[in-house]
XYZ file of N, CA and C in Angstrom:
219
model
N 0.855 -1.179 0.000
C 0.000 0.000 0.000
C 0.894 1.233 0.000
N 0.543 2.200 -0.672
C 1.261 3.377 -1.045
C 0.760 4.721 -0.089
N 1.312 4.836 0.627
C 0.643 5.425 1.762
C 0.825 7.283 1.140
N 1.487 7.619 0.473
C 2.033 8.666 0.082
C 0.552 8.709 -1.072
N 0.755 7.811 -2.457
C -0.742 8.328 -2.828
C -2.264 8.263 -2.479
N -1.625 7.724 -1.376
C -3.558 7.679 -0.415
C -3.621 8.763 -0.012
N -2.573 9.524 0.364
C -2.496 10.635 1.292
C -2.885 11.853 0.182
N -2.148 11.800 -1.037
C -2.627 12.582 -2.343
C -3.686 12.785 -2.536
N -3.976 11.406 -2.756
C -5.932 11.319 -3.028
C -6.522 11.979 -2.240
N -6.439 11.779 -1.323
C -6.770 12.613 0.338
C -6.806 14.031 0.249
N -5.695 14.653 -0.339
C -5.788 15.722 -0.546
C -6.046 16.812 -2.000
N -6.217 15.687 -2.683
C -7.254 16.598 -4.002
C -8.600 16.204 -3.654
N -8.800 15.133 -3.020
C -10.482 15.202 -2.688
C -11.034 16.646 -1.516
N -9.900 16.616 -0.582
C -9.822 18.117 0.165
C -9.775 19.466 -0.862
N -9.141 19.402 -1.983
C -9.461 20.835 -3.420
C -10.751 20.657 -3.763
N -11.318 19.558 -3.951
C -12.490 19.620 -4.586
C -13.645 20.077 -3.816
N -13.342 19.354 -2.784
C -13.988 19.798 -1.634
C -13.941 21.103 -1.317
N -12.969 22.328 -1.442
C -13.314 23.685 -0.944
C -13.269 24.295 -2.165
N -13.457 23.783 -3.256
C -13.806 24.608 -4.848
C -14.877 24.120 -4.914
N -16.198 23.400 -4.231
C -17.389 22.945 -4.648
C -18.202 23.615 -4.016
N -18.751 24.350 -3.680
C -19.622 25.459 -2.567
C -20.798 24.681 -2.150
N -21.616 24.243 -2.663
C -22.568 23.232 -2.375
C -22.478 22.164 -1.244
N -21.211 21.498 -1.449
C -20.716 20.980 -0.590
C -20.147 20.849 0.926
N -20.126 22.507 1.110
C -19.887 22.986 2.852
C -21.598 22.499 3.373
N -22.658 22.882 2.429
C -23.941 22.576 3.063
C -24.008 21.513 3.248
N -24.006 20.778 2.392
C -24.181 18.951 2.625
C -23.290 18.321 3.263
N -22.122 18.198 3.509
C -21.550 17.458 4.360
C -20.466 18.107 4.848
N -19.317 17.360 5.548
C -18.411 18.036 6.255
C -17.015 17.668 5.369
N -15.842 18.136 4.897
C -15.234 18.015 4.539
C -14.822 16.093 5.405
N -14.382 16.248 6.403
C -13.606 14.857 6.819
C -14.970 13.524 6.386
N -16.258 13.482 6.546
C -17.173 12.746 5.817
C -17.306 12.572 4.291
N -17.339 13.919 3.499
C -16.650 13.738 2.195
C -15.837 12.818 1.610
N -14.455 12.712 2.555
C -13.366 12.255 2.236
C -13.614 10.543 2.583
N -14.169 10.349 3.538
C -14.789 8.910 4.013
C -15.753 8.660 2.817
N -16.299 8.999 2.186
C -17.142 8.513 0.777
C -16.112 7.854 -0.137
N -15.107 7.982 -0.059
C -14.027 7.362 -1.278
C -13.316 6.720 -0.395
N -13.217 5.576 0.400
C -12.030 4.976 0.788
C -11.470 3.768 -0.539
N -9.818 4.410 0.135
C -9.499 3.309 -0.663
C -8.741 2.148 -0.250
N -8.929 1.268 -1.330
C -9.110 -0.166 -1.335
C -8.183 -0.834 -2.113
N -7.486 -1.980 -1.572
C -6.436 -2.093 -2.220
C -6.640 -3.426 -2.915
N -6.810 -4.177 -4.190
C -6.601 -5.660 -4.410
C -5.740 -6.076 -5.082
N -5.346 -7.348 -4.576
C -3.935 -7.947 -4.661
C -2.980 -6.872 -5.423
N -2.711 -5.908 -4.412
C -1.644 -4.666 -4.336
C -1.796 -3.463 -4.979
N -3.314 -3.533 -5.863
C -3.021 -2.155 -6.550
C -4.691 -1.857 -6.330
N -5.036 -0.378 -6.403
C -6.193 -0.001 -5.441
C -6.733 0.138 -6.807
N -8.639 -0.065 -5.890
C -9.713 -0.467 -6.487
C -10.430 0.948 -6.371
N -10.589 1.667 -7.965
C -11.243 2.585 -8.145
C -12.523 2.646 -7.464
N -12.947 3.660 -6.634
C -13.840 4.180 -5.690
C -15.327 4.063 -6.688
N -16.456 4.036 -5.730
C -17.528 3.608 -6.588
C -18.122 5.369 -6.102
N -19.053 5.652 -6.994
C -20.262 6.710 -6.330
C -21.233 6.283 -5.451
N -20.863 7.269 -4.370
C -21.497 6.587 -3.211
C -23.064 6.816 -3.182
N -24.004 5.482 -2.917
C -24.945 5.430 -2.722
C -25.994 5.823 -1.833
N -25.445 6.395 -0.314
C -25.827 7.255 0.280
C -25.873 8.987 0.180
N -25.475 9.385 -0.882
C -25.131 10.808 -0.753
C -25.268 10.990 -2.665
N -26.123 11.935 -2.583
C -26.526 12.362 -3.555
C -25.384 13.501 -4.479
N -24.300 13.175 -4.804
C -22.803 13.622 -5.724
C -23.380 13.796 -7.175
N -23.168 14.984 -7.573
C -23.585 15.357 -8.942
C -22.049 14.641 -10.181
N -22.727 14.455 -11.455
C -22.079 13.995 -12.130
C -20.563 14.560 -12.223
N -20.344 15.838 -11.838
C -19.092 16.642 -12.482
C -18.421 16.601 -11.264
N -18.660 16.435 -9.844
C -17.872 16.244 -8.870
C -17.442 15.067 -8.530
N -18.329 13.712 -9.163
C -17.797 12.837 -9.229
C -16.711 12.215 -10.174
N -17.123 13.094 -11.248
C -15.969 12.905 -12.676
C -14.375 13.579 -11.862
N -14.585 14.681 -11.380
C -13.405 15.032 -10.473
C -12.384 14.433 -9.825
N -13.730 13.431 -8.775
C -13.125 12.992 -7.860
C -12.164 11.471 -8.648
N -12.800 10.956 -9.612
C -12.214 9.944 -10.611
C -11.002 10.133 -11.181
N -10.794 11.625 -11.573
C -9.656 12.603 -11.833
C -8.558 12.208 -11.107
N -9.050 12.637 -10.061
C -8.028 12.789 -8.362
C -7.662 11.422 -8.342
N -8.309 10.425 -8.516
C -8.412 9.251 -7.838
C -6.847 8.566 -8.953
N -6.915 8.749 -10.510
C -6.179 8.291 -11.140
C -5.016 9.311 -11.276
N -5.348 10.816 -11.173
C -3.679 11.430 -10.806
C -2.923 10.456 -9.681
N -3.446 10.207 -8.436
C -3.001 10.056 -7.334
C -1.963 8.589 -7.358
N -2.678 7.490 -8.475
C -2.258 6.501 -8.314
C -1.821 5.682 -9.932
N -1.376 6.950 -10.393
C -1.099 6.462 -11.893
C 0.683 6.411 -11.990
């Protein structure tokens, strides 16, 4: 496990998070970030799903997909 790009991911999901304004209303930044955990199989991590509890518009999730493959490409 690559603890350095978890920590990345971690922190472009934190950019997206304070460039999304909508988002201070609906949840809290550290819950945000708990919507994407990541997951590792047999050694290389398992792209994050859209979470089914929380209603994420298409373009913040395309983002967060962004973040997710800068972080670990």
């Amino acid at each position: 496990m690559d603890q350095y790009a978890v920590r990345h991911f971690e922190m472009k999901l934190m950019d997206i998070y304070n460039r999304t304004p909508w988002l201070r209303y609906e949840i809290t930044q550290q819950d945000f970030i708990a919507l994407f955990p990541v997951e590792f199989k047999k050694g290389k991590p398992v792209r994050p799903e859209k979470p089914e509890g929380f209603d994420l518009d298409r373009d913040t999730y395309l983002a967060v997909m962004v973040a997710f493959r800068q972080a670990f490409s």
